mmCIF file of C-alpha atoms and ligand atoms in Angstrom:
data_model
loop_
_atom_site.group_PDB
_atom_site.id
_atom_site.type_symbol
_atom_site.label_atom_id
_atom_site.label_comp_id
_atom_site.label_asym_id
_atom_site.label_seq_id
_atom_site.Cartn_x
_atom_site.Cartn_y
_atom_site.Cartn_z
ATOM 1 C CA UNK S 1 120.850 107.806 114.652
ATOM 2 C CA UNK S 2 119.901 110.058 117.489
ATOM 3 C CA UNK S 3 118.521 108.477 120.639
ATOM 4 C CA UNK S 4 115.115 109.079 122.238
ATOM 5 C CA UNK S 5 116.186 111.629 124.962
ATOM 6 C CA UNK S 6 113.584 112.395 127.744
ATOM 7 C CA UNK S 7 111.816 116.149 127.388
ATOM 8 C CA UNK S 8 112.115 119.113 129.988
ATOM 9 C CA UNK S 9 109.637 117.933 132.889
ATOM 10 C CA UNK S 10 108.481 121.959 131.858
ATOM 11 C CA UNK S 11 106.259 120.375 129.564
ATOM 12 C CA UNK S 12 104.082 118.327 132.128
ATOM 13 C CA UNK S 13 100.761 120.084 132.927
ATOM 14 C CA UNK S 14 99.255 118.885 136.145
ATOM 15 C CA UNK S 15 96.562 116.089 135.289
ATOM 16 C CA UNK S 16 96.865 117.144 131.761
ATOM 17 C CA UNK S 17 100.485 115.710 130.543
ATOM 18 C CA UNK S 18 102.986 113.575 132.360
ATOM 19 C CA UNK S 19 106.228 111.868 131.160
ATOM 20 C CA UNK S 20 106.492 108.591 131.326
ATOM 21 C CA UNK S 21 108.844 106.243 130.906
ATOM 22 C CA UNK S 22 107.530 103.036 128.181
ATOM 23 C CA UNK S 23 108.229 100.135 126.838
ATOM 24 C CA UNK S 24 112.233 99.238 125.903
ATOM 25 C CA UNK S 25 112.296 102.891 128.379
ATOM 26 C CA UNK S 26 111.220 104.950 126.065
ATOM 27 C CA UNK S 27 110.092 108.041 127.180
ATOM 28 C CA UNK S 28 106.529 108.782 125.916
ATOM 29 C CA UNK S 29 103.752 111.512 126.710
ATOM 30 C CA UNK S 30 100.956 110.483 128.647
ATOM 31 C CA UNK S 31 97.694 112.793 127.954
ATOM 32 C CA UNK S 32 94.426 113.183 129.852
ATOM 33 C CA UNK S 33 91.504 115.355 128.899
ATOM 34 C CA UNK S 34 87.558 114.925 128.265
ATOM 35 C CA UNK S 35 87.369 111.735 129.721
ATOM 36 C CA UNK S 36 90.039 110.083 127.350
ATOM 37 C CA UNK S 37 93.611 108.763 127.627
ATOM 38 C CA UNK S 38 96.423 108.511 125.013
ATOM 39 C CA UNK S 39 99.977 107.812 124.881
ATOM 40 C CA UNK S 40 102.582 109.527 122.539
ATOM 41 C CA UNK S 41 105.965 107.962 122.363
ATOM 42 C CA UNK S 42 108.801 110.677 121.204
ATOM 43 C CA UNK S 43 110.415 107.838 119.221
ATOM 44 C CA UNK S 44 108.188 108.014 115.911
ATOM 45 C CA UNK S 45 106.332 110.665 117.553
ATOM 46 C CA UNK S 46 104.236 107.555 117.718
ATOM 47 C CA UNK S 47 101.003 107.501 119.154
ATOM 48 C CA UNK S 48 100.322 103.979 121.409
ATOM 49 C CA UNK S 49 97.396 104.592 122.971
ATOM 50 C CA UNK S 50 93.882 105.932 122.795
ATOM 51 C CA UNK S 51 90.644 105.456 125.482
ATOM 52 C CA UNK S 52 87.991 107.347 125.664
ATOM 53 C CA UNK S 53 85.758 107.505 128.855
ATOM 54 C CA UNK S 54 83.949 104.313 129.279
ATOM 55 C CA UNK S 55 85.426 102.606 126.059
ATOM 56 C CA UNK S 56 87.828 99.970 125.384
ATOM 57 C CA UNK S 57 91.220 101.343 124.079
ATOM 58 C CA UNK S 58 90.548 101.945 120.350
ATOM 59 C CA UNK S 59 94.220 101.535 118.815
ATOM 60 C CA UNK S 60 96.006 97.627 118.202
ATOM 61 C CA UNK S 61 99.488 97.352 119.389
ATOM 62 C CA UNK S 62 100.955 94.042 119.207
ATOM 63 C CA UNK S 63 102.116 92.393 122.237
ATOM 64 C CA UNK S 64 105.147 91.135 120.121
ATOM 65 C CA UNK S 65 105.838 94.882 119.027
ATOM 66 C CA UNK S 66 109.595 96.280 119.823
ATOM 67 C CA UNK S 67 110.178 99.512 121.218
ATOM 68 C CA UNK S 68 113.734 100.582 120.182
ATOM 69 C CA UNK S 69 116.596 102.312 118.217
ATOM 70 C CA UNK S 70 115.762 101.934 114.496
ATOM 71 C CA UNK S 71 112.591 100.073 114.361
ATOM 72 C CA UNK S 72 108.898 100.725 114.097
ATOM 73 C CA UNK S 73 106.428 99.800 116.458
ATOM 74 C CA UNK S 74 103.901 97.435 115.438
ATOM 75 C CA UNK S 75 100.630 99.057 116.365
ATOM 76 C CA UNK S 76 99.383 102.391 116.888
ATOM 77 C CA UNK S 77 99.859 105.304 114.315
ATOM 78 C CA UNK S 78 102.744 105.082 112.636
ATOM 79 C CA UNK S 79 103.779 108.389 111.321
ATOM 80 C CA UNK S 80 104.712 107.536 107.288
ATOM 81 C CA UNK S 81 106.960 110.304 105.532
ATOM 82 C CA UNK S 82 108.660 110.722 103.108
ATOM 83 C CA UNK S 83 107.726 107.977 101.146
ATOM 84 C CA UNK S 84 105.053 105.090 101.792
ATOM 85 C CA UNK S 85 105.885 101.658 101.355
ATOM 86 C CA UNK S 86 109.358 100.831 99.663
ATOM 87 C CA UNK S 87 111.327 103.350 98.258
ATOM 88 C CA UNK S 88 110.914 103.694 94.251
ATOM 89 C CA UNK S 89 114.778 104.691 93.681
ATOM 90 C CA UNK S 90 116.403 102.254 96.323
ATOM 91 C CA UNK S 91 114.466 99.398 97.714
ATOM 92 C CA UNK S 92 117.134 98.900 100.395
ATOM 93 C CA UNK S 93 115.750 101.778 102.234
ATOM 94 C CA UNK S 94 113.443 101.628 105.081
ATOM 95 C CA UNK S 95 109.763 100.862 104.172
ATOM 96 C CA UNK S 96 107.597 103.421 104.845
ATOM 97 C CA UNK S 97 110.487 106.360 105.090
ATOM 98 C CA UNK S 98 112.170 107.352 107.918
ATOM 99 C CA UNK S 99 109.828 109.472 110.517
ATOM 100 C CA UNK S 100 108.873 106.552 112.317
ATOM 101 C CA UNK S 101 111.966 105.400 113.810
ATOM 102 C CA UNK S 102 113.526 109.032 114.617
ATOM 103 C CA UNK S 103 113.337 110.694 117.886
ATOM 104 C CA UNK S 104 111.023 113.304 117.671
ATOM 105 C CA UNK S 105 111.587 116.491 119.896
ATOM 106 C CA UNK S 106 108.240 117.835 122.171
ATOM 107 C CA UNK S 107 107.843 121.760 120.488
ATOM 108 C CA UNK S 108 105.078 122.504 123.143
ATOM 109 C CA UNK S 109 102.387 121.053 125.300
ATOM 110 C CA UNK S 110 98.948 123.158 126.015
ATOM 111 C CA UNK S 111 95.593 122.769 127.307
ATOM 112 C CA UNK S 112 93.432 124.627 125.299
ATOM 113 C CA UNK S 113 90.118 124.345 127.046
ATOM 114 C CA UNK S 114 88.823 121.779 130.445
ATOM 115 C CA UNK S 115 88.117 119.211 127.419
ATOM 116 C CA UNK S 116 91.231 119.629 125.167
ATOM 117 C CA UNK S 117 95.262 119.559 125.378
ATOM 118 C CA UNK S 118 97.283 119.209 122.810
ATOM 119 C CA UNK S 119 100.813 118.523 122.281
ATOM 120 C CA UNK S 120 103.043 118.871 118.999
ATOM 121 C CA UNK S 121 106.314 116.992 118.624
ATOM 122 C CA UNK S 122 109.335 118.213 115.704
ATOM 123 C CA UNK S 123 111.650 116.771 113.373
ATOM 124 C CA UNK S 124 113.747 118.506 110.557
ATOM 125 C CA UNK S 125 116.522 117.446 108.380
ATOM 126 C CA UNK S 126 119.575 116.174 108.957
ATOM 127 C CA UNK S 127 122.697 114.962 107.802
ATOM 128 C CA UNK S 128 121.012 110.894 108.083
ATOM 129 C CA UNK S 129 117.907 112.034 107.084
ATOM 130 C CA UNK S 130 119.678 114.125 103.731
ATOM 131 C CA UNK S 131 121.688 110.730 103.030
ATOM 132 C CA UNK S 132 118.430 108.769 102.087
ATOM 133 C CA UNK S 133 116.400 111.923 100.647
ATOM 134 C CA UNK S 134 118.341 115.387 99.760
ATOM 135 C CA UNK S 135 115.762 117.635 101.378
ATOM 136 C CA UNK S 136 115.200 120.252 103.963
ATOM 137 C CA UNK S 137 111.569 119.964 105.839
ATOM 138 C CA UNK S 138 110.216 121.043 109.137
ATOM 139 C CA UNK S 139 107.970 118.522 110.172
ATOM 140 C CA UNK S 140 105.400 118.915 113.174
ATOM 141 C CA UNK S 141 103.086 116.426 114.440
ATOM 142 C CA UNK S 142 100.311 117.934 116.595
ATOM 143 C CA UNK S 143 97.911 115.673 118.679
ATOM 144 C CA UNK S 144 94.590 117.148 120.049
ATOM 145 C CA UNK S 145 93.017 114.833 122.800
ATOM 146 C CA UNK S 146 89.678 115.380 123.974
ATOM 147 C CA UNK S 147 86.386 112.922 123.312
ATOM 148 C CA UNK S 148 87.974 112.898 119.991
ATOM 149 C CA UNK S 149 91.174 111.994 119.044
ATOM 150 C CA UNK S 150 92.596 114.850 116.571
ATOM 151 C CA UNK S 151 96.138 114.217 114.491
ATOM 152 C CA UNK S 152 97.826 116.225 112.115
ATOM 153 C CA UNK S 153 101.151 115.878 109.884
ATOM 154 C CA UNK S 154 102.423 119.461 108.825
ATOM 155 C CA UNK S 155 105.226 119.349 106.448
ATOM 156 C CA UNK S 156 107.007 122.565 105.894
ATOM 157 C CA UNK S 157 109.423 122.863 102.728
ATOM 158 C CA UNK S 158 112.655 124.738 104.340
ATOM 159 C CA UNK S 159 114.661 124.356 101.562
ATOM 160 C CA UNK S 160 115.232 126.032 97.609
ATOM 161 C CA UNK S 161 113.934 122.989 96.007
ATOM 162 C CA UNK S 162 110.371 121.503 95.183
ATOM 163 C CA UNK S 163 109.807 118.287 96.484
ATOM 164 C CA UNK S 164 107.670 115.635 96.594
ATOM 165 C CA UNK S 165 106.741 113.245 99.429
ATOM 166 C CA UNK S 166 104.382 111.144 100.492
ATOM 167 C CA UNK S 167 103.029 110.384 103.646
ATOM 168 C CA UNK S 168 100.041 108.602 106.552
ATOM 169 C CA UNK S 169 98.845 108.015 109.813
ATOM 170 C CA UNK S 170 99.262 104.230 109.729
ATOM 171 C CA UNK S 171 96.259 103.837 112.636
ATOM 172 C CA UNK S 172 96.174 100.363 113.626
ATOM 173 C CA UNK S 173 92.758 100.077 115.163
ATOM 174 C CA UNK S 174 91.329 97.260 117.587
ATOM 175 C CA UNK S 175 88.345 95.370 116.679
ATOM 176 C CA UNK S 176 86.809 92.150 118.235
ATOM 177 C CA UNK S 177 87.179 90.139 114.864
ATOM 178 C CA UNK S 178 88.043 91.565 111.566
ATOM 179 C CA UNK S 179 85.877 88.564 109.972
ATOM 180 C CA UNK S 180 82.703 90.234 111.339
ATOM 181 C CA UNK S 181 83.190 94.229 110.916
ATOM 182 C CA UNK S 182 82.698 96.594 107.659
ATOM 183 C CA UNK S 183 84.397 99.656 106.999
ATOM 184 C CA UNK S 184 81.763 102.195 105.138
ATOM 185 C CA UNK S 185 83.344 105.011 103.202
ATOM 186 C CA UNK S 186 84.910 103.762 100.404
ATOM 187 C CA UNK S 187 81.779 102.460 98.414
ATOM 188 C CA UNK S 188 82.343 103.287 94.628
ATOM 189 C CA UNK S 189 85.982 104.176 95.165
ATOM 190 C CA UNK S 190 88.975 102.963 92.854
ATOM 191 C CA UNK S 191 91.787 101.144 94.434
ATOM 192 C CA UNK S 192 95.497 99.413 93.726
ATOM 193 C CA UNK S 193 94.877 96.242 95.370
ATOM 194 C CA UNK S 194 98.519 94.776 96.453
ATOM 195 C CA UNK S 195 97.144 91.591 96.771
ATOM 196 C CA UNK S 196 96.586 91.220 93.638
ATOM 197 C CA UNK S 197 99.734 92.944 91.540
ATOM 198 C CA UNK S 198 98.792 95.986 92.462
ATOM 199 C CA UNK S 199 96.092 95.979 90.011
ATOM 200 C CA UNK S 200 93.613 98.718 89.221
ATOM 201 C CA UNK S 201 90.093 98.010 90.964
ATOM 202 C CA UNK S 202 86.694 99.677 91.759
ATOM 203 C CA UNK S 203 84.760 99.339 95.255
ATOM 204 C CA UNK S 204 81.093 98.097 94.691
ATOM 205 C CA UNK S 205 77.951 99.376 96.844
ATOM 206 C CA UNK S 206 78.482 97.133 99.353
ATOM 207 C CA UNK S 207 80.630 98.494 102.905
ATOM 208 C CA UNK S 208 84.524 96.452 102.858
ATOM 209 C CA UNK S 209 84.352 93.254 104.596
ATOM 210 C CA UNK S 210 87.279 91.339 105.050
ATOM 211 C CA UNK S 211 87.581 87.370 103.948
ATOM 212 C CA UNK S 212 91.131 87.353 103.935
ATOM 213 C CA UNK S 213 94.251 89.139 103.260
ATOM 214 C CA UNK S 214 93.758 92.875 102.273
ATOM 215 C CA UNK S 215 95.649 95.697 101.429
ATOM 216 C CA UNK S 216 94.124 97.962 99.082
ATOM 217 C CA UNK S 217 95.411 101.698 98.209
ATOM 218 C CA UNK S 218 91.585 103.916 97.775
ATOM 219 C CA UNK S 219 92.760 106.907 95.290
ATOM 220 C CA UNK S 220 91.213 110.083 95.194
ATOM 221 C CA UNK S 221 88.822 110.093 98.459
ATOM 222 C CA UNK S 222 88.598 112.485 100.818
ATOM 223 C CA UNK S 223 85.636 110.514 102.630
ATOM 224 C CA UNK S 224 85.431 109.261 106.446
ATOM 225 C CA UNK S 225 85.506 105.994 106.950
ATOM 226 C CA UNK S 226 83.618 104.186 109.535
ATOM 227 C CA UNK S 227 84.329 100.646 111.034
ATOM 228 C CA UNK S 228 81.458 98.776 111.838
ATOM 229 C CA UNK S 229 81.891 96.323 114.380
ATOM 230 C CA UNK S 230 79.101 94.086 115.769
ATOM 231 C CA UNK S 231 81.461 92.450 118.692
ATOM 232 C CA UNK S 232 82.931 95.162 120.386
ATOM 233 C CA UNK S 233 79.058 96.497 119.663
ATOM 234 C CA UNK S 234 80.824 99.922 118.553
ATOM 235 C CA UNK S 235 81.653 101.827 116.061
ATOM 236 C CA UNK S 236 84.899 104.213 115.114
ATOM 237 C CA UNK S 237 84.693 106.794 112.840
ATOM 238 C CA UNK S 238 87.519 107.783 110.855
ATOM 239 C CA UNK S 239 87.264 111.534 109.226
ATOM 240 C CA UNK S 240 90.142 113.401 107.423
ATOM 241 C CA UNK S 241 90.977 116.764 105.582
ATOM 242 C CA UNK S 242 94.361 116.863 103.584
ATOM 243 C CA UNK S 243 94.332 113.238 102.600
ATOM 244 C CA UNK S 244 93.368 111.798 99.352
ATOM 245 C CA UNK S 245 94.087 108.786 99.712
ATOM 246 C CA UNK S 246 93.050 105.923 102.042
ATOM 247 C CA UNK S 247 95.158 102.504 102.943
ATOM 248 C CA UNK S 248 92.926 99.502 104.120
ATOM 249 C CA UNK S 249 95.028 96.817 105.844
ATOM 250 C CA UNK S 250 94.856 93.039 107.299
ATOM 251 C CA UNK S 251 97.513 90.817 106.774
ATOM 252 C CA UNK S 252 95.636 87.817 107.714
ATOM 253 C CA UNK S 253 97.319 84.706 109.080
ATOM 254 C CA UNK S 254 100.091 83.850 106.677
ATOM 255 C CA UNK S 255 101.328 87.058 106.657
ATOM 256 C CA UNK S 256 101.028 87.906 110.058
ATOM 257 C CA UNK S 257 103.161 84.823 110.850
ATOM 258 C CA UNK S 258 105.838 86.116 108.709
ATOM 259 C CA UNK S 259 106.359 89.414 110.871
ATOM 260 C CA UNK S 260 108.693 88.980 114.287
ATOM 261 C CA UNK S 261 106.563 91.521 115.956
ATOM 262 C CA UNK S 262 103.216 90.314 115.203
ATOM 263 C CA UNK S 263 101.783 87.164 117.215
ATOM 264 C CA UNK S 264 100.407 85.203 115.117
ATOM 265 C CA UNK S 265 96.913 85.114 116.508
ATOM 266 C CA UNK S 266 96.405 89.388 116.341
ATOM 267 C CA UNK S 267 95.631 89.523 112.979
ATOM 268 C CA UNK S 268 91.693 88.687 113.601
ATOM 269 C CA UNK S 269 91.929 91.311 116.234
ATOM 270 C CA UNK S 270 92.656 94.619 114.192
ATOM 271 C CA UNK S 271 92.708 96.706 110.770
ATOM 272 C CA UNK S 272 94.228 99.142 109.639
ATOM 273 C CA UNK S 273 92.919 102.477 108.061
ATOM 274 C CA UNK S 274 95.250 104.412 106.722
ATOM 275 C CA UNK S 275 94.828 108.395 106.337
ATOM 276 C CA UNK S 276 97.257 109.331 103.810
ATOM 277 C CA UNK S 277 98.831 110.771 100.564
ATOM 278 C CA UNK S 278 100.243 107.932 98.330
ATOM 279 C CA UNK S 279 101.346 107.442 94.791
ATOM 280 C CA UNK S 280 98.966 109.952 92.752
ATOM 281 C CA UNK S 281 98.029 111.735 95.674
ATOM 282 C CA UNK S 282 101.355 112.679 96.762
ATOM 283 C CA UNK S 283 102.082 115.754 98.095
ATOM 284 C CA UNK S 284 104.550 118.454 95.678
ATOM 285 C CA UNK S 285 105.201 121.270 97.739
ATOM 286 C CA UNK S 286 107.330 124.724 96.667
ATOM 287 C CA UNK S 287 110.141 126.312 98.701
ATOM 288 C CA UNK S 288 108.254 127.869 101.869
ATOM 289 C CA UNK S 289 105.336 125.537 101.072
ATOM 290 C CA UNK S 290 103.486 123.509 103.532
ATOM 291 C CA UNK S 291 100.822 120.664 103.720
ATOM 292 C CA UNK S 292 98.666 119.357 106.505
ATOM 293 C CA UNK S 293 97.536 116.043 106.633
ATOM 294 C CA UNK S 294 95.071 115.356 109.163
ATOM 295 C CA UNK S 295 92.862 112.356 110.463
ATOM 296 C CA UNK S 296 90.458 112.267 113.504
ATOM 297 C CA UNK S 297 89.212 109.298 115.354
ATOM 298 C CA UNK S 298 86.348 108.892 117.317
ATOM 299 C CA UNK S 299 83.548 106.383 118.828
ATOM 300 C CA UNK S 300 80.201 107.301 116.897
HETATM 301 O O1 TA6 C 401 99.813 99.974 104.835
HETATM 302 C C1 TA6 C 401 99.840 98.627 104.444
HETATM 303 C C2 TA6 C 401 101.289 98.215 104.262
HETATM 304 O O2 TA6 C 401 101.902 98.962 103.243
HETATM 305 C C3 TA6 C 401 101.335 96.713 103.997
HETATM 306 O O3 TA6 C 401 101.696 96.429 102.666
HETATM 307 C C4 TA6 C 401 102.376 96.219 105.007
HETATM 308 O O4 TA6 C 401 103.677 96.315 104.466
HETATM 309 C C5 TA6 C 401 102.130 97.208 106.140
HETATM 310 O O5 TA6 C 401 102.018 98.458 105.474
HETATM 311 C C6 TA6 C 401 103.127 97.190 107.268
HETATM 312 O O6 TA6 C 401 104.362 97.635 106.817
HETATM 313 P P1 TA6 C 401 105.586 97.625 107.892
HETATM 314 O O7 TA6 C 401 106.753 98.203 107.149
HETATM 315 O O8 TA6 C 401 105.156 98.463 109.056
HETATM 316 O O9 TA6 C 401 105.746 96.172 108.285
#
């Protein structure tokens, strides 16, 4: 497995982008524009961080979370692909697929106005990733950072073969206590609820609130969602294009317990809200084909 080599210092921009080095010295990108802050680590292309002016940071990562060779960081936006969850022909394989604990190479770094820079990270086949799933892709993750945070999965089909994959930005989000918030959005929506055998369900009226463990899979919505949350007295909006599906996530205290990374008193602290493509909704692309999933977070 490749290691996380540090980029060409000619992709700093003066008060725009600056390369850091993170935690387990990782090298990550640190962005400034509009006001905001975020952090971008290579390894996962994984996105840590995300402040906007006169805000509290917006994403969770866990304080137990491990930044290494091979393993995902707890927190953030995970960057799913090719497959979400386990792996339907070999549950051996990594949950979630493999994009998230590659090193990811920086493919350019721009400011694009005196609000915006952007930077977009690659990954493509290789002989490890064609092991575990016989494909050639050009994947590119692009982050635009302004007031707004702006993400976006392209996945490029460089091979002779169709494929199918699926894929999400895993955004862990920070909220004063997931017993008091609702997530609007996915009113009237159909969803696999994992807690319960993955069984078929139907959203009511009512906004999500959460009374325990969740993890629901919303089919077939292209809707933003929007988490409501009465103790940080604020609001984050979630929007998306590309992305018919939607993961809502909180593993509550039994399950948090289970995971190494994941103190066991976080899980009141954030939810997840997933922007993705996942069973139904996953992505077929041709030879030459592309797809661009997308989400964009912001304080409304
Ligand atoms: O997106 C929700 C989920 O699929 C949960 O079932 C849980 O497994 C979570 O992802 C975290 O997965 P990870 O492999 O990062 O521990």
């Amino acid at each position: 497995m490749s290691t996380t080599d540090f980029p060409n210092d000619s992709f700093a921009i003066s008060e725009a982008v600056s390369i850091e080095t993170g935690r387990g010295g990782l090298p990550y990108l640190a962005l400034s524009a509009g006001g905001s802050s975020a952090h971008i680590y290579l390894h996962g292309a994984h996105v840590t961080h995300f402040q906007p002016v006169d805000a509290e940071p917006v994403l969770f990562v866990s304080d137990e979370a491990v930044f290494g060779e091979g393993k995902a960081i707890r927190g953030g936006v995970p960057v799913i692909f090719p497959w979400f969850g386990a792996n339907d022909q070999d549950p051996s394989l990594p949950s979630h697929g493999f994009a998230r604990t590659r090193a990811w190479s920086v493919e350019s770094t721009n400011v694009l106005d005196d609000r915006r820079v952007q930077v977009v990270l690659g990954l493509r086949d290789d002989e490890a990733t064609r092991a575990v799933w016989p494909f050639a892709f050009a994947a590119r993750f692009s982050v635009v950072l302004g007031e707004t945070l702006e993400m976006e999965l392209r996945i490029e089909n460089t091979g002779d073969e169709s494929f199918d994959y699926e894929d999400a930005l895993h955004t862990y989000f920070q909220v004063g206590d997931v017993r008091k918030i609702s997530l609007t959005g996915l009113e009237d929506t159909e969803y696999l609820d994992k807690v319960n055998g993955m069984q078929l369900a139907r959203e009511g009226a009512d906004p999500v609130s959460f009374k325990g463990e969740t993890d629901r899979v919303y089919i077939d919505t292209e809707s933003e969602c929007v988490v409501h949350d009465p103790v940080m007295n604020r609001r984050i909006a979630i929007g998306k294009s590309g992305s018919r599906s939607t993961v809502v996530w909180n593993p509550w205290a039994e399950k948090s317990a289970a995971f190494a990374d994941f103190g066991d008193d976080e899980w009141p602290g954030m939810v997840c809200v997933e922007t993705c493509n996942v069973g139904r909704n996953a992505i077929a692309l041709a030879p030459g084909a592309d797809h661009a999933t997308r989400a964009t977070v912001q304080l409304a």
